[in-house]
mmCIF file of C-alpha atoms in Angstrom:
data_model
loop_
_atom_site.group_PDB
_atom_site.id
_atom_site.type_symbol
_atom_site.label_atom_id
_atom_site.label_comp_id
_atom_site.label_asym_id
_atom_site.label_seq_id
_atom_site.Cartn_x
_atom_site.Cartn_y
_atom_site.Cartn_z
ATOM 1 C CA MET C 1 95.947 101.248 124.500
ATOM 2 C CA SER C 2 94.984 102.744 121.121
ATOM 3 C CA SER C 3 96.128 101.074 117.922
ATOM 4 C CA THR C 4 98.446 102.990 115.586
ATOM 5 C CA SER C 5 95.668 103.496 113.028
ATOM 6 C CA GLU C 6 93.527 105.126 115.740
ATOM 7 C CA ARG C 7 96.301 107.056 117.467
ATOM 8 C CA LEU C 8 97.966 108.760 114.485
ATOM 9 C CA PRO C 9 94.856 110.702 113.325
ATOM 10 C CA ARG C 10 94.232 111.746 116.930
ATOM 11 C CA LEU C 11 97.809 113.009 117.345
ATOM 12 C CA LEU C 12 97.602 115.004 114.113
ATOM 13 C CA ALA C 13 94.332 116.615 115.200
ATOM 14 C CA MET C 14 95.269 117.232 118.822
ATOM 15 C CA ILE C 15 97.687 120.169 118.428
ATOM 16 C CA PRO C 16 95.334 122.441 116.409
ATOM 17 C CA TYR C 17 92.557 121.408 118.798
ATOM 18 C CA LEU C 18 94.633 122.441 121.849
ATOM 19 C CA VAL C 19 95.903 125.642 120.210
ATOM 20 C CA ASN C 20 92.322 126.869 120.015
ATOM 21 C CA ARG C 21 91.557 125.822 123.626
ATOM 22 C CA PRO C 22 94.419 127.050 125.864
ATOM 23 C CA GLY C 23 94.133 125.879 129.456
ATOM 24 C CA ILE C 24 91.654 123.111 128.679
ATOM 25 C CA GLU C 25 91.286 120.295 131.183
ATOM 26 C CA VAL C 26 92.735 116.921 130.187
ATOM 27 C CA ALA C 27 89.433 115.235 131.073
ATOM 28 C CA GLU C 28 87.590 117.427 128.561
ATOM 29 C CA VAL C 29 90.157 116.615 125.855
ATOM 30 C CA ALA C 30 89.668 112.916 126.575
ATOM 31 C CA ALA C 31 85.890 113.226 126.319
ATOM 32 C CA ASP C 32 86.086 115.066 122.988
ATOM 33 C CA PHE C 33 88.462 112.486 121.489
ATOM 34 C CA GLY C 34 86.578 109.506 122.890
ATOM 35 C CA VAL C 35 89.416 108.032 124.975
ATOM 36 C CA ASN C 36 90.310 108.082 128.650
ATOM 37 C CA ALA C 37 92.480 110.724 130.340
ATOM 38 C CA GLN C 38 95.369 108.289 130.779
ATOM 39 C CA GLN C 39 95.543 107.781 126.988
ATOM 40 C CA ILE C 40 95.510 111.543 126.403
ATOM 41 C CA ARG C 41 98.437 111.976 128.796
ATOM 42 C CA ARG C 42 100.375 109.295 126.908
ATOM 43 C CA ASP C 43 99.588 111.105 123.672
ATOM 44 C CA LEU C 44 100.812 114.408 125.080
ATOM 45 C CA GLU C 45 104.049 112.780 126.268
ATOM 46 C CA LEU C 46 104.635 111.497 122.727
ATOM 47 C CA LEU C 47 103.839 114.870 121.139
ATOM 48 C CA TRP C 48 106.405 116.447 123.440
ATOM 49 C CA MET C 49 109.074 114.509 121.526
ATOM 50 C CA CYS C 50 107.826 115.531 118.060
ATOM 51 C CA GLY C 51 108.687 118.596 116.033
ATOM 52 C CA LEU C 52 110.759 120.027 113.226
ATOM 53 C CA PRO C 53 114.081 118.689 111.860
ATOM 54 C CA GLY C 54 116.865 119.534 114.252
ATOM 55 C CA TYR C 55 114.891 118.195 117.198
ATOM 56 C CA GLY C 56 116.533 120.569 119.641
ATOM 57 C CA PRO C 57 115.195 123.362 121.834
ATOM 58 C CA GLY C 58 112.907 125.539 119.753
ATOM 59 C CA ASP C 59 112.221 122.716 117.284
ATOM 60 C CA LEU C 60 110.026 120.405 119.338
ATOM 61 C CA ILE C 61 106.380 120.864 120.301
ATOM 62 C CA ASP C 62 106.229 122.552 123.711
ATOM 63 C CA LEU C 63 103.362 122.014 126.145
ATOM 64 C CA SER C 64 102.633 123.662 129.461
ATOM 65 C CA PHE C 65 100.774 121.826 132.244
ATOM 66 C CA SER C 66 99.071 123.469 135.181
ATOM 67 C CA GLY C 67 97.266 121.038 137.450
ATOM 68 C CA ASP C 68 94.884 119.083 135.202
ATOM 69 C CA THR C 69 95.027 121.587 132.322
ATOM 70 C CA VAL C 70 97.267 121.791 129.259
ATOM 71 C CA THR C 71 98.313 124.647 126.946
ATOM 72 C CA VAL C 72 100.352 124.575 123.748
ATOM 73 C CA VAL C 73 103.352 126.889 124.009
ATOM 74 C CA TYR C 74 104.898 126.024 120.603
ATOM 75 C CA ASP C 75 102.975 124.152 117.880
ATOM 76 C CA ALA C 76 105.906 123.430 115.458
ATOM 77 C CA GLY C 77 103.782 124.443 112.472
ATOM 78 C CA MET C 78 100.844 122.170 113.336
ATOM 79 C CA ARG C 79 98.452 124.996 114.145
ATOM 80 C CA LYS C 80 95.978 124.155 111.376
ATOM 81 C CA PRO C 81 94.164 120.813 110.986
ATOM 82 C CA LEU C 82 95.467 118.586 108.203
ATOM 83 C CA ARG C 83 93.572 119.347 105.005
ATOM 84 C CA LEU C 84 94.035 117.995 101.503
ATOM 85 C CA THR C 85 93.762 120.401 98.610
ATOM 86 C CA GLY C 86 91.466 119.419 95.767
ATOM 87 C CA GLN C 87 94.437 118.433 93.598
ATOM 88 C CA GLU C 88 96.030 116.388 96.417
ATOM 89 C CA ALA C 89 92.728 114.666 97.124
ATOM 90 C CA THR C 90 92.260 113.849 93.452
ATOM 91 C CA SER C 91 95.784 112.429 93.111
ATOM 92 C CA LEU C 92 95.356 110.274 96.211
ATOM 93 C CA GLN C 93 91.971 108.955 95.105
ATOM 94 C CA VAL C 94 93.183 108.159 91.573
ATOM 95 C CA ALA C 95 96.194 106.278 92.970
ATOM 96 C CA LEU C 96 94.085 104.282 95.428
ATOM 97 C CA ARG C 97 91.484 103.499 92.782
ATOM 98 C CA ALA C 98 94.162 102.245 90.379
ATOM 99 C CA LEU C 99 95.799 100.207 93.150
ATOM 100 C CA SER C 100 92.487 98.561 94.015
ATOM 101 C CA GLU C 101 92.139 97.420 90.401
ATOM 102 C CA THR C 102 95.690 96.091 90.010
ATOM 103 C CA PRO C 103 95.859 92.290 89.757
ATOM 104 C CA GLY C 104 98.049 90.648 92.383
ATOM 105 C CA ILE C 105 97.385 93.064 95.235
ATOM 106 C CA ALA C 106 97.085 90.895 98.333
ATOM 107 C CA ASP C 107 94.594 92.940 100.345
ATOM 108 C CA THR C 108 92.353 94.812 97.905
ATOM 109 C CA ASP C 109 89.659 95.107 100.591
ATOM 110 C CA ALA C 110 91.990 97.228 102.715
ATOM 111 C CA VAL C 111 92.759 99.471 99.742
ATOM 112 C CA ARG C 112 89.048 99.887 98.986
ATOM 113 C CA ARG C 113 88.314 100.727 102.632
ATOM 114 C CA ALA C 114 91.034 103.366 102.574
ATOM 115 C CA LEU C 115 89.622 104.760 99.323
ATOM 116 C CA ALA C 116 86.133 104.986 100.822
ATOM 117 C CA LYS C 117 87.472 106.857 103.854
ATOM 118 C CA VAL C 118 89.423 109.307 101.700
ATOM 119 C CA GLU C 119 86.425 109.961 99.461
ATOM 120 C CA ASN C 120 84.198 110.630 102.477
ATOM 121 C CA ALA C 121 86.762 112.811 104.221
ATOM 122 C CA VAL C 122 87.838 115.027 101.335
ATOM 123 C CA GLY C 123 84.642 115.411 99.363
ATOM 124 C CA ALA C 124 84.402 119.067 100.328
ATOM 125 C CA ALA C 125 88.031 119.695 99.367
ATOM 126 C CA ARG C 126 87.607 118.356 95.834
ATOM 127 C CA ARG C 127 87.760 121.035 93.159
ATOM 128 C CA GLN C 128 84.412 121.189 91.437
ATOM 129 C CA GLY C 129 84.381 119.539 88.049
ATOM 130 C CA VAL C 130 87.430 117.369 88.636
ATOM 131 C CA VAL C 131 86.635 113.756 87.884
ATOM 132 C CA VAL C 132 88.240 111.448 90.405
ATOM 133 C CA GLY C 133 89.568 108.124 89.183
ATOM 134 C CA LEU C 134 88.618 107.014 85.705
ATOM 135 C CA ALA C 135 87.095 109.337 83.156
ATOM 136 C CA ASP C 136 83.569 109.374 81.824
ATOM 137 C CA GLU C 137 84.696 107.375 78.797
ATOM 138 C CA SER C 138 86.626 104.775 80.818
ATOM 139 C CA ARG C 139 85.660 102.282 83.478
ATOM 140 C CA PRO C 140 87.186 100.228 86.258
ATOM 141 C CA VAL C 141 89.109 97.119 85.284
ATOM 142 C CA ALA C 142 86.631 94.252 84.992
ATOM 143 C CA THR C 143 87.362 91.706 87.719
ATOM 144 C CA GLU C 144 87.222 88.777 85.281
ATOM 145 C CA VAL C 145 89.527 90.472 82.788
ATOM 146 C CA GLY C 146 92.041 91.443 85.480
ATOM 147 C CA SER C 147 92.080 87.922 86.919
ATOM 148 C CA THR C 148 92.512 86.355 83.479
ATOM 149 C CA VAL C 149 95.408 88.634 82.542
ATOM 150 C CA GLU C 150 97.068 87.970 85.894
ATOM 151 C CA GLU C 151 96.651 84.212 85.445
ATOM 152 C CA GLY C 152 98.124 84.216 81.932
ATOM 153 C CA THR C 153 101.088 86.314 83.068
ATOM 154 C CA ARG C 154 101.708 84.100 86.089
ATOM 155 C CA LEU C 155 101.454 80.847 84.098
ATOM 156 C CA GLY C 156 103.515 82.153 81.190
ATOM 157 C CA ASN C 157 100.747 81.495 78.667
ATOM 158 C CA ALA C 158 99.730 83.582 75.687
ATOM 159 C CA LEU C 159 96.552 85.660 75.866
ATOM 160 C CA ARG C 160 93.871 86.568 73.367
ATOM 161 C CA ILE C 161 92.478 90.029 74.184
ATOM 162 C CA ARG C 162 89.834 92.327 72.771
ATOM 163 C CA TYR C 163 91.310 95.815 73.057
ATOM 164 C CA TYR C 164 90.133 99.387 72.526
ATOM 165 C CA THR C 165 92.776 101.765 71.119
ATOM 166 C CA ALA C 166 91.705 105.258 72.164
ATOM 167 C CA SER C 167 93.983 107.185 69.785
ATOM 168 C CA ARG C 168 92.425 105.435 66.767
ATOM 169 C CA ASP C 169 88.972 104.866 68.259
ATOM 170 C CA GLU C 170 88.968 101.215 67.223
ATOM 171 C CA ILE C 171 88.549 97.775 68.799
ATOM 172 C CA THR C 172 90.826 94.934 67.725
ATOM 173 C CA GLU C 173 91.446 91.342 68.734
ATOM 174 C CA ARG C 174 95.068 90.473 69.412
ATOM 175 C CA THR C 175 97.160 87.550 70.546
ATOM 176 C CA VAL C 176 99.851 88.696 72.948
ATOM 177 C CA ASP C 177 102.711 87.134 74.890
ATOM 178 C CA PRO C 178 102.643 88.589 78.452
ATOM 179 C CA MET C 179 105.884 89.932 79.889
ATOM 180 C CA ARG C 180 104.824 91.758 83.072
ATOM 181 C CA LEU C 181 102.060 93.724 84.796
ATOM 182 C CA VAL C 182 102.936 97.305 85.748
ATOM 183 C CA LEU C 183 101.275 100.296 87.407
ATOM 184 C CA VAL C 184 102.188 103.588 85.707
ATOM 185 C CA GLN C 185 100.707 107.025 86.435
ATOM 186 C CA GLY C 186 97.653 105.573 88.123
ATOM 187 C CA HIS C 187 96.791 102.953 85.478
ATOM 188 C CA SER C 188 97.402 99.193 85.279
ATOM 189 C CA TYR C 189 99.145 97.946 82.115
ATOM 190 C CA LEU C 190 100.046 94.604 80.631
ATOM 191 C CA GLU C 191 103.412 94.776 78.874
ATOM 192 C CA ALA C 192 103.453 92.109 76.187
ATOM 193 C CA TRP C 193 104.727 91.151 72.769
ATOM 194 C CA CYS C 194 101.879 91.855 70.365
ATOM 195 C CA ARG C 195 101.904 89.362 67.487
ATOM 196 C CA ARG C 196 99.613 91.601 65.432
ATOM 197 C CA ALA C 197 101.873 94.662 65.727
ATOM 198 C CA GLY C 198 105.132 92.696 65.790
ATOM 199 C CA GLY C 199 106.491 94.589 68.781
ATOM 200 C CA VAL C 200 106.330 95.184 72.522
ATOM 201 C CA ARG C 201 103.210 97.102 73.524
ATOM 202 C CA LEU C 202 101.573 98.368 76.708
ATOM 203 C CA PHE C 203 97.881 97.497 77.057
ATOM 204 C CA ARG C 204 95.773 99.346 79.620
ATOM 205 C CA LEU C 205 93.661 96.846 81.511
ATOM 206 C CA ASP C 206 90.634 99.134 81.706
ATOM 207 C CA ARG C 207 90.520 99.182 77.880
ATOM 208 C CA MET C 208 90.278 95.406 77.562
ATOM 209 C CA ASP C 209 86.781 94.171 76.761
ATOM 210 C CA ASP C 210 87.726 90.514 77.047
ATOM 211 C CA ALA C 211 90.703 88.289 77.793
ATOM 212 C CA GLU C 212 91.313 84.552 77.378
ATOM 213 C CA VAL C 213 94.271 82.417 78.478
ATOM 214 C CA LEU C 214 95.442 80.286 75.557
ATOM 215 C CA ASP C 215 96.762 76.750 75.846
ATOM 216 C CA GLU C 216 100.191 77.685 74.522
ATOM 217 C CA PRO C 217 103.270 79.157 76.199
ATOM 218 C CA THR C 218 104.371 82.724 75.617
ATOM 219 C CA ARG C 219 106.938 83.001 72.852
ATOM 220 C CA PRO C 220 108.205 86.586 72.576
ATOM 221 C CA PRO C 221 111.253 86.868 70.311
ATOM 222 C CA ALA C 222 114.717 87.535 71.651
ATOM 223 C CA GLU C 223 114.504 91.247 70.736
ATOM 224 C CA ALA C 224 111.465 91.758 73.001
ATOM 225 C CA THR C 225 112.774 93.918 75.845
ATOM 226 C CA GLY C 226 111.023 95.781 78.641
ATOM 227 C CA THR C 227 109.904 99.361 78.115
ATOM 228 C CA ASP C 228 111.637 102.209 79.945
ATOM 229 C CA LEU C 229 108.733 103.660 81.932
ATOM 230 C CA SER C 230 110.704 106.293 83.848
ATOM 231 C CA GLY C 231 109.152 109.040 81.708
ATOM 232 C CA GLY C 232 105.679 107.518 81.587
ATOM 233 C CA PRO C 233 104.053 104.955 79.300
ATOM 234 C CA PHE C 234 103.712 107.143 76.208
ATOM 235 C CA ARG C 235 106.559 107.190 73.709
ATOM 236 C CA PRO C 236 105.360 109.252 70.728
ATOM 237 C CA THR C 237 107.126 109.093 67.415
ATOM 238 C CA GLU C 238 108.250 112.369 65.885
ATOM 239 C CA PRO C 239 105.918 112.289 62.837
ATOM 240 C CA GLN C 240 102.846 112.305 65.082
ATOM 241 C CA PRO C 241 101.132 115.715 65.118
ATOM 242 C CA SER C 242 100.099 117.335 68.376
ATOM 243 C CA VAL C 243 97.292 119.650 69.432
ATOM 244 C CA GLU C 244 97.125 122.191 72.246
ATOM 245 C CA LEU C 245 93.817 122.071 74.099
ATOM 246 C CA GLU C 246 92.272 124.241 76.784
ATOM 247 C CA LEU C 247 89.904 122.257 79.000
ATOM 248 C CA CYS C 248 87.340 123.555 81.457
ATOM 249 C CA PRO C 249 87.114 121.768 84.848
ATOM 250 C CA GLU C 250 84.397 119.379 83.614
ATOM 251 C CA ALA C 251 86.692 118.168 80.817
ATOM 252 C CA ARG C 252 89.859 117.680 82.840
ATOM 253 C CA TRP C 253 89.301 113.932 82.569
ATOM 254 C CA VAL C 254 90.903 114.157 79.099
ATOM 255 C CA ALA C 255 94.285 114.756 80.774
ATOM 256 C CA GLU C 256 93.714 111.694 82.974
ATOM 257 C CA TYR C 257 92.380 109.356 80.302
ATOM 258 C CA TYR C 258 94.665 110.063 77.330
ATOM 259 C CA ALA C 259 98.464 110.137 77.195
ATOM 260 C CA VAL C 260 99.493 113.799 77.061
ATOM 261 C CA ASP C 261 102.879 115.452 76.665
ATOM 262 C CA GLU C 262 102.179 118.471 78.877
ATOM 263 C CA VAL C 263 99.636 119.449 81.515
ATOM 264 C CA THR C 264 99.444 123.053 82.793
ATOM 265 C CA ASP C 265 96.987 124.189 85.454
ATOM 266 C CA LEU C 266 95.346 127.517 84.595
ATOM 267 C CA PRO C 267 93.246 129.895 86.714
ATOM 268 C CA ASP C 268 89.642 128.977 87.635
ATOM 269 C CA GLY C 269 90.266 125.244 87.318
ATOM 270 C CA PHE C 270 91.041 125.274 83.595
ATOM 271 C CA THR C 271 93.794 123.068 82.167
ATOM 272 C CA ARG C 272 96.036 123.318 79.109
ATOM 273 C CA VAL C 273 97.268 120.042 77.609
ATOM 274 C CA VAL C 274 99.399 119.056 74.654
ATOM 275 C CA LEU C 275 98.049 115.853 73.125
ATOM 276 C CA ARG C 276 99.567 113.794 70.306
ATOM 277 C CA TYR C 277 97.258 111.937 67.965
ATOM 278 C CA SER C 278 97.524 109.573 65.008
ATOM 279 C CA ASP C 279 94.044 110.011 63.526
ATOM 280 C CA ARG C 280 92.826 113.532 62.708
ATOM 281 C CA ALA C 281 89.185 112.419 62.392
ATOM 282 C CA TRP C 282 89.339 110.882 65.873
ATOM 283 C CA LEU C 283 90.666 114.124 67.355
ATOM 284 C CA VAL C 284 87.930 116.170 65.678
ATOM 285 C CA ARG C 285 85.305 113.825 67.138
ATOM 286 C CA LEU C 286 86.919 114.085 70.571
ATOM 287 C CA VAL C 287 86.812 117.887 70.623
ATOM 288 C CA LEU C 288 83.277 118.013 69.217
ATOM 289 C CA GLY C 289 82.199 115.509 71.845
ATOM 290 C CA LEU C 290 83.409 117.846 74.603
ATOM 291 C CA GLY C 291 80.476 120.083 73.678
ATOM 292 C CA GLY C 292 82.157 123.419 74.334
ATOM 293 C CA ARG C 293 83.991 122.209 77.431
ATOM 294 C CA GLY C 294 87.267 122.200 75.504
ATOM 295 C CA ARG C 295 88.766 124.245 72.679
ATOM 296 C CA ILE C 296 91.789 123.997 70.397
ATOM 297 C CA LEU C 297 94.428 126.665 70.951
ATOM 298 C CA ALA C 298 96.766 125.402 68.226
ATOM 299 C CA PRO C 299 97.112 124.620 65.378
ATOM 300 C CA THR C 300 94.732 127.207 63.936
ATOM 301 C CA GLU C 301 93.678 125.133 60.920
ATOM 302 C CA LEU C 302 92.538 122.285 63.163
ATOM 303 C CA ALA C 303 90.526 124.697 65.329
ATOM 304 C CA THR C 304 88.910 126.057 62.159
ATOM 305 C CA GLU C 305 87.968 122.550 61.008
ATOM 306 C CA VAL C 306 86.319 121.746 64.344
ATOM 307 C CA ARG C 307 84.436 125.048 64.295
ATOM 308 C CA GLN C 308 83.192 124.395 60.752
ATOM 309 C CA ARG C 309 82.048 120.901 61.669
ATOM 310 C CA ALA C 310 80.187 122.285 64.679
ATOM 311 C CA ASP C 311 78.525 124.981 62.530
ATOM 312 C CA GLU C 312 77.462 122.365 59.976
ATOM 313 C CA ALA C 313 75.945 120.183 62.682
ATOM 314 C CA LEU C 314 74.069 123.162 64.120
ATOM 315 C CA GLU C 315 72.787 124.135 60.677
ATOM 316 C CA ARG C 316 71.511 120.613 60.044
ATOM 317 C CA SER C 317 69.764 120.516 63.405
ATOM 318 C CA LEU C 318 67.990 123.841 62.719
ATOM 319 C CA HIS C 319 66.602 122.566 59.415
ATOM 320 C CA SER C 320 65.725 119.052 60.539
ATOM 321 C CA PRO C 321 62.000 118.348 60.669
ATOM 322 C CA VAL C 322 60.518 118.162 64.152
ATOM 323 C CA THR C 323 58.817 114.814 64.849
#
């Protein structure tokens, strides 16, 4: 008897296989799927009870048997093999990768095995240029950091963390009072009272360089309440300016790595995003660092500044002495 994990993929593949081989012998089906004929007959009996909602005549898969051969009469929409689109494959891989790095998951080995299988199976379906998982500028959550944060949260002790703030391009050391660990939009966060900022903050675990459990209990004030994450982790304030960027496929990681207000898929794999920022100099460096793989659509004055900075850098490089 096949296990469920073995049987389900076979059942999903069997109908399109049979559609393209009407009148095939059951023994040949069994040989191609690597099981015995008795198992194939059990599979066919189960498929006979599957189909579209309604589950009445005309809704269920219909098979015709003649001696030791089988033919699909009605495929219930399962004519084509199951395929993931590039975007579906990317979403699934990002979610599995984030899950594998989330502290507290009981069977991370199983998640990593599933991730490896998905990556092997859908490599050809991935849209070229799409970065799966974490961006070029990010990294997986360090095992030691993740374990330390989980321990401090579980024990109810304060943490000292070394944290990179992407929107300001700076690294700071903070003492925080853990409240909970959450998984939002494919990333693991520590929600905590930040004593430095004097408020509740979300800290992405993959942006922590170091973490240490302190020998003191957490002491968030009474006004420290959980963040409403139903709309995502980013809650911009109105005074923050925003920029509209067009990204080529190789730069799509920007939409995955930074908190954005809007993401619009464009033809040929391009992406339009609306990104809020607090430091203009940081944004200019970000766009320049994309090296032509991204451009500012609006505001015009910011696009002009980036273009001028790029021209100045090119001019300096042309007149620099060759060593």
